[in-house]
Coordinates of C-alpha atoms and ligand atoms in Angstrom, one line a residue:
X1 CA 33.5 -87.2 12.5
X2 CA 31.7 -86.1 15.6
X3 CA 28.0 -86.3 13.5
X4 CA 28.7 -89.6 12.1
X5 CA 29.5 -91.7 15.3
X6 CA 26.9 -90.1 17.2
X7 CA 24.8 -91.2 14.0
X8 CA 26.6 -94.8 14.2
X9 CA 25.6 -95.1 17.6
X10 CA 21.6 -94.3 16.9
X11 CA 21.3 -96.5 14.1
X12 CA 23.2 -99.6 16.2
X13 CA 20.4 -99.0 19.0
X14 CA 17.9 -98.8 16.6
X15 CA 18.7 -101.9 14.4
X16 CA 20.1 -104.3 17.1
X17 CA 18.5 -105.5 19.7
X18 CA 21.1 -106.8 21.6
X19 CA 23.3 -103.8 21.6
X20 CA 20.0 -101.6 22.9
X21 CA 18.9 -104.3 25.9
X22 CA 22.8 -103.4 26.6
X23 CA 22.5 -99.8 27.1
X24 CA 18.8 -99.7 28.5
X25 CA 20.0 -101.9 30.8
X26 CA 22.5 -99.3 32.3
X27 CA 20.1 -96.6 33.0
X28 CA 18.3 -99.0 35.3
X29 CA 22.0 -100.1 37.3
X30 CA 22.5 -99.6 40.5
X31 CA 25.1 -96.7 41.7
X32 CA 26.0 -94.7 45.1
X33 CA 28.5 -92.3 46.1
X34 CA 31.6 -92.6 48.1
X35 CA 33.7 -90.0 49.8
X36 CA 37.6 -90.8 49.2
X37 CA 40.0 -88.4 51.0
X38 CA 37.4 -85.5 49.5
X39 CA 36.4 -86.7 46.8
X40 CA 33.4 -88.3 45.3
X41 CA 33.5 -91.8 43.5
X42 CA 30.8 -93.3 41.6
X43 CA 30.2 -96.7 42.4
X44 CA 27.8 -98.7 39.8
X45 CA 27.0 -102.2 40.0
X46 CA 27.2 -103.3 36.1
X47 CA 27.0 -107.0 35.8
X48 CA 27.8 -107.3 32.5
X49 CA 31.4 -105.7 32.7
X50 CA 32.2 -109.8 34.3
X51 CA 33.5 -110.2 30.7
X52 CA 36.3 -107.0 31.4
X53 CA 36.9 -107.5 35.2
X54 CA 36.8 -111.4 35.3
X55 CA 39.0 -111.7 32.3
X56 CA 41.4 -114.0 31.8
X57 CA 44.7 -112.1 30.7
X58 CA 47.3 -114.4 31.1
X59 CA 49.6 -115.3 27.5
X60 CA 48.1 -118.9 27.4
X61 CA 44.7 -117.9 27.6
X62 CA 45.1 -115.2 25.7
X63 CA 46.4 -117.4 23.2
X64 CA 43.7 -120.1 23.5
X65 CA 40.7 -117.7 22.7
X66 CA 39.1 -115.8 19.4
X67 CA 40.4 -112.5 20.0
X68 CA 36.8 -110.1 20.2
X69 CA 38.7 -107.3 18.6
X70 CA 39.3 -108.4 14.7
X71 CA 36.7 -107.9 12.1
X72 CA 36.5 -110.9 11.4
X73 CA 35.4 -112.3 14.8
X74 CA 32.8 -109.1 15.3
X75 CA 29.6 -109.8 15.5
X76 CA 27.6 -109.3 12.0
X77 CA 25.5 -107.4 13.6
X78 CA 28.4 -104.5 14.8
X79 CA 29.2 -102.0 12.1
X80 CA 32.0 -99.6 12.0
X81 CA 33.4 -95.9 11.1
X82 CA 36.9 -96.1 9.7
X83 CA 39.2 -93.6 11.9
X84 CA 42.9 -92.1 11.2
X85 CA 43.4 -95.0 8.0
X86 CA 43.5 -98.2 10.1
X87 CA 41.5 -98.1 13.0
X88 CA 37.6 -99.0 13.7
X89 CA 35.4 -97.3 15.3
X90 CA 32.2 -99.2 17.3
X91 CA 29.7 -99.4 19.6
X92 CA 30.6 -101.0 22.8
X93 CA 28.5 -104.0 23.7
X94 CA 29.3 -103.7 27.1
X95 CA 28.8 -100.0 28.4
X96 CA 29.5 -98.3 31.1
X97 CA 29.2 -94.5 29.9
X98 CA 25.5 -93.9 28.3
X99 CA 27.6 -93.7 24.7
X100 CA 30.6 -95.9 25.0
X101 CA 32.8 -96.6 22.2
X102 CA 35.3 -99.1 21.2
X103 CA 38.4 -97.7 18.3
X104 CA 40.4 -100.5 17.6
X105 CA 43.2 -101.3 14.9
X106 CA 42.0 -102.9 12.2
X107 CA 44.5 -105.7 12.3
X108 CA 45.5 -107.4 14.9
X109 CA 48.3 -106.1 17.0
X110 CA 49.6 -106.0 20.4
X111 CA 48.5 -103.1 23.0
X112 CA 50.7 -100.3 23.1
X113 CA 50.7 -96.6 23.7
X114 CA 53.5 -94.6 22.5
X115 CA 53.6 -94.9 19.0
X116 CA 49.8 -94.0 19.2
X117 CA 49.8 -91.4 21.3
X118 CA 49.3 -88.8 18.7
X119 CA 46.1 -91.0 17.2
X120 CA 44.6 -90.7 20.5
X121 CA 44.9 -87.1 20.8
X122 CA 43.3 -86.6 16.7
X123 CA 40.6 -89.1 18.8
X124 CA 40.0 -86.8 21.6
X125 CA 39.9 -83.7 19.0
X126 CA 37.9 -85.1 16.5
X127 CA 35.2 -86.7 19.5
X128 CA 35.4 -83.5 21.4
X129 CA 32.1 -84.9 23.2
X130 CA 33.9 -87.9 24.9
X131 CA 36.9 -88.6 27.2
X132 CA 39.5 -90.9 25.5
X133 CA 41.3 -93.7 27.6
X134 CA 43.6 -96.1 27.2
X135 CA 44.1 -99.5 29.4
X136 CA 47.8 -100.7 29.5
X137 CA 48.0 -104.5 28.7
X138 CA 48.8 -105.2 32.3
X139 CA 46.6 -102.5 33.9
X140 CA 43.0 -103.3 32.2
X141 CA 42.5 -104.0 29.0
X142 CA 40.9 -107.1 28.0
X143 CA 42.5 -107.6 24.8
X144 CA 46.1 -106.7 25.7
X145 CA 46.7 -108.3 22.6
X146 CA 44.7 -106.2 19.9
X147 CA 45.4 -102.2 20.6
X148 CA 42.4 -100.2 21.1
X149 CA 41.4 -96.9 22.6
X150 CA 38.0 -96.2 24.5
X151 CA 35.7 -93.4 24.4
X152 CA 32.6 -92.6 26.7
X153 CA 30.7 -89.4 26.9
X154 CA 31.7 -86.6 28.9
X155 CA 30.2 -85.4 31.9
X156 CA 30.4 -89.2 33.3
X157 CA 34.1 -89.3 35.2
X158 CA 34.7 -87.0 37.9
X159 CA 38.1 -86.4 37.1
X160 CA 36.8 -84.0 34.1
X161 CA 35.9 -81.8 36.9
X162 CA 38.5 -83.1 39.5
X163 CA 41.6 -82.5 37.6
X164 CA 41.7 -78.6 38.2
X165 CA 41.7 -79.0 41.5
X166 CA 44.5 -81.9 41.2
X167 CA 46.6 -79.2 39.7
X168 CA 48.3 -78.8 42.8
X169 CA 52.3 -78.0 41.6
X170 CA 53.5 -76.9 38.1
X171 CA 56.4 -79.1 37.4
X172 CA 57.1 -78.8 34.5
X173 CA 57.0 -76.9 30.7
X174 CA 57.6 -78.3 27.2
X175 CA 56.8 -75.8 24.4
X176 CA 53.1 -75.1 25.1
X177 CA 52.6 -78.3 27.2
X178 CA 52.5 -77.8 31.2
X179 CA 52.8 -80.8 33.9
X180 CA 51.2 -81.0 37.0
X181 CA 51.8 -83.7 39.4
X182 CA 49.1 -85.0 42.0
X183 CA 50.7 -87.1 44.8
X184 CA 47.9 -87.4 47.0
X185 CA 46.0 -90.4 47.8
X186 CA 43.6 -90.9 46.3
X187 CA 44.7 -89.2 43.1
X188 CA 48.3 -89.8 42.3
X189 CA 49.2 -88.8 38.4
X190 CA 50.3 -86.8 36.0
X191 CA 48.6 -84.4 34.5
X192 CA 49.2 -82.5 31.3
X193 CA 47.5 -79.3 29.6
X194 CA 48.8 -78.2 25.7
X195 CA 47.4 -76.1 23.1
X196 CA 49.7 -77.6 20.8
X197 CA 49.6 -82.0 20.4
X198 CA 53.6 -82.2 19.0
X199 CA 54.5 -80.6 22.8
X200 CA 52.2 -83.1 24.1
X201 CA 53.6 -86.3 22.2
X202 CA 56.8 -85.1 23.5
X203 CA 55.9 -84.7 27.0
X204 CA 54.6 -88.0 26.9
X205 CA 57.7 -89.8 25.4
X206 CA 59.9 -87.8 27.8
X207 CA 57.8 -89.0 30.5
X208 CA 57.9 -92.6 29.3
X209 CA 61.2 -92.6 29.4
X210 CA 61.4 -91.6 32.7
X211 CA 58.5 -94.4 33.4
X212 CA 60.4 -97.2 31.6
X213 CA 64.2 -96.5 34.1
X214 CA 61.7 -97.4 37.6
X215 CA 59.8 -100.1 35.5
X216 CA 61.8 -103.5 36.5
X217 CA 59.9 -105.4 33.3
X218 CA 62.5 -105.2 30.4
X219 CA 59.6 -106.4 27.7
X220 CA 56.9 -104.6 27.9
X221 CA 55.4 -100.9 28.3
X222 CA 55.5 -99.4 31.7
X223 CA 52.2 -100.4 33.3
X224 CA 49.8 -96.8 33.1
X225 CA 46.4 -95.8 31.9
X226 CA 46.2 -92.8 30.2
X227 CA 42.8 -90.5 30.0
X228 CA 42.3 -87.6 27.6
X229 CA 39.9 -85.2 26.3
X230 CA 40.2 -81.8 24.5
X231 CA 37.8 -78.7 25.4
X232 CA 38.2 -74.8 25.5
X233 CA 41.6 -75.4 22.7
X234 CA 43.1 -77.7 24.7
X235 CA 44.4 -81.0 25.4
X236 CA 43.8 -82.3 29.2
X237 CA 45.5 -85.4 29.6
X238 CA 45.9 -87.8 33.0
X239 CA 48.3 -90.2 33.2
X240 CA 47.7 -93.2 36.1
X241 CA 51.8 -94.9 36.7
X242 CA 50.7 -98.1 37.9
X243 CA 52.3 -100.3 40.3
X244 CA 49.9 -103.5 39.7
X245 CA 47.3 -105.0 37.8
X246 CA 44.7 -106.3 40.2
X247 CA 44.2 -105.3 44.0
X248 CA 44.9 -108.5 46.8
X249 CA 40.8 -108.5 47.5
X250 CA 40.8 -109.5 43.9
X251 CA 42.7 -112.5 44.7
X252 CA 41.7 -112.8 48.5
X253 CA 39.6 -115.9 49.7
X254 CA 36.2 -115.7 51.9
X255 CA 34.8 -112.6 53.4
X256 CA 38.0 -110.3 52.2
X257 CA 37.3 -111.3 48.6
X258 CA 36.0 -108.8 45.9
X259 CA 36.3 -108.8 42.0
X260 CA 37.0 -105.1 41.5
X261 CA 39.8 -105.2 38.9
X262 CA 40.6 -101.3 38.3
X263 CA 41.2 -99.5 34.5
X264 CA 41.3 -96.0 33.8
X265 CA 37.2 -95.4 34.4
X266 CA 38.0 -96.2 38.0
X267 CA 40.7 -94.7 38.6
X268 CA 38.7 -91.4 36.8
X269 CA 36.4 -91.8 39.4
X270 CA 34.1 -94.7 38.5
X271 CA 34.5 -97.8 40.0
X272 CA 32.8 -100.8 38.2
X273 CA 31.5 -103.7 40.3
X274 CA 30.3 -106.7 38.5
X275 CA 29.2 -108.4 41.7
X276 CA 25.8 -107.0 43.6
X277 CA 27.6 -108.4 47.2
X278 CA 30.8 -106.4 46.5
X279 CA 28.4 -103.0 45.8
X280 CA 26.5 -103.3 48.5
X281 CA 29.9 -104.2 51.3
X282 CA 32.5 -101.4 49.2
X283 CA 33.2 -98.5 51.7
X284 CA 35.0 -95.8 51.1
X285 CA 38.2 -97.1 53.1
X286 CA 38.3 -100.0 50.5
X287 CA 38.5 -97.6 47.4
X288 CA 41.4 -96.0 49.1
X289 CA 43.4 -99.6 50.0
X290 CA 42.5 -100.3 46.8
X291 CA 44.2 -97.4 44.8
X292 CA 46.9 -97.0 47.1
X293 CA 47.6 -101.1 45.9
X294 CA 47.4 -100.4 42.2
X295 CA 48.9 -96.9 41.6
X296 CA 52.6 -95.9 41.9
X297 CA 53.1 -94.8 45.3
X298 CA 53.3 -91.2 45.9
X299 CA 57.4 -91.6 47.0
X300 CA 58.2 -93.5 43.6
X301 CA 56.0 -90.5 41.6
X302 CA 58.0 -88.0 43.0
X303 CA 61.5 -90.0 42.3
X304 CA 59.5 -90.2 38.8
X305 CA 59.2 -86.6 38.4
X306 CA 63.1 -85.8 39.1
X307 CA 63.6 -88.1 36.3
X308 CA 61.3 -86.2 33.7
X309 CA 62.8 -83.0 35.0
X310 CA 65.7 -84.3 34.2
X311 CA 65.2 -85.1 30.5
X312 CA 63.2 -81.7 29.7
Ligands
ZN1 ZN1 42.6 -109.2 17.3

């Protein structure tokens, strides 16, 4: 599978114009680095990723546009790889990583995570050379409405090199999975290491479950996004509990105002910045108000973990 998407992705470069202005536009973007409580961020300027951080999420305009996500509305132009039976595999128009995927469900279906979980795993597996993640419908994703993972190289995200050192207490074992919690500031998650992916789908639901008793919204998923990639036999996976969607400079008038709208590539150490103002004013103090706002505060991920102690 590897072979063939790498192969996917040359031949889209080569044949499509549009799709190759996209990603040599990205090695000329702008990016710095930013110090947060010890540890590096990326910052790039991308202003193409508007479409992601500007969208419009709410049901009605959901409802009200052509959702990007089913075959039929895909450009001609886009090909795919067919993965797990009902899934598409494609080339994202819009990068951020210098290979950036798209896998979404072939029809058209809301956002969700659980009953997926073991798909993304197979994912991470079977594209060994990328890190998987997935954007909650309330914490990212720009189609909450049509599920889909994304994939992006490795050696991009600082948390692929981070997360060791974010290992900081064991918490936790199920079969061959392990938990770790992080509930420091700037990095407050759950992290999971398993040889074996039926421990690791278990994990997972237990820890849903213990996600979905602090989560006050009845209807939908608790509000996370969920990175993964597989290396050395393993499974490393990094769950984000959110606590909301967009940070108050997102929404705050005059000087104050940024559009920084944080998914799982941020909070993995990239922060995307569509606006070249907001690049050039970001300081390291904002990055922290800002994850502090959108993650589950340290106190409630520590109530969390007593909860998933409790169910393993
Ligand atoms: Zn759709």
């Amino acid at each position: 599978m590897k072979a063939s998407v790498q192969h996917l992705f040359d031949d889209q470069l080569a044949t499509w114009e549009t799709i190759r202005n996209s990603y040599d536009a990205l090695t000329q973007v702008k990016e710095k680095a930013l110090d947060v409580n010890g540890y590096i961020y990326k910052v790039q300027f991308n202003p193409a990723r508007i479409v992601s951080s500007a969208a419009k999420v709410d049901d009605k305009s959901i409802r009200e546009r052509k959702c990007f996500l089913c075959p039929n509305n895909l450009r001609s132009e886009q090909k795919r790889i067919a993965f797990n039976g009902h899934y598409s595999i494609l080339v994202n128009p819009f990068p951020v990583f210098p290979r950036h995927y798209t896998v979404a469900e072939q029809k058209h279906t809301k956002q969700s995570i659980l009953s997926r979980f073991s798909d993304m795993l197979d994912l991470a597996k079977g594209l060994d050379d990328c890190v998987i993640f997935y954007n909650g419908p309330k914490c990212g994703a720009s189609a909450p409405d049509h599920a889909h993972f994304q994939a992006g190289n490795k050696g991009f995200l600082p948390i692929e090199k981070d997360w060791r050192n974010l290992r900081t207490k064991e918490i936790a074992t199920c079969g061959k999975a392990a938990l770790w919690v992080s509930d420091d500031s700037p990095y407050v998650a759950l992290l999971i290491e398993s040889t074996d992916d039926a421990d690791a789908i278990e994990l997972v639901h237990r820890i849903c479950d213990a996600l979905e008793i602090q989560s006050d919204d009845d209807n939908d998923e608790p509000m996370m996004n969920v990175l993964t990639w597989y290396d050395e036999d393993s499974w490393k996976i990094c769950i984000f509990p959110r606590a909301k969607h967009r940070p108050s400079c997102y929404f705050a008038e005059g000087n104050g105002n940024m559009l920084i709208s944080p998914a799982s590539v941020d909070l993995g150490g990239v922060f995307i910045i569509p606006r070249e103002n907001d690049f050039n004013n970001i300081t390291a103090a904002d990055m922290a108000t800002i994850l502090k706002e959108v993650c589950m505060s340290p106190s409630d991920l520590r109530k969390l973990v007593q909860q998933i102690k409790e169910r393993l």
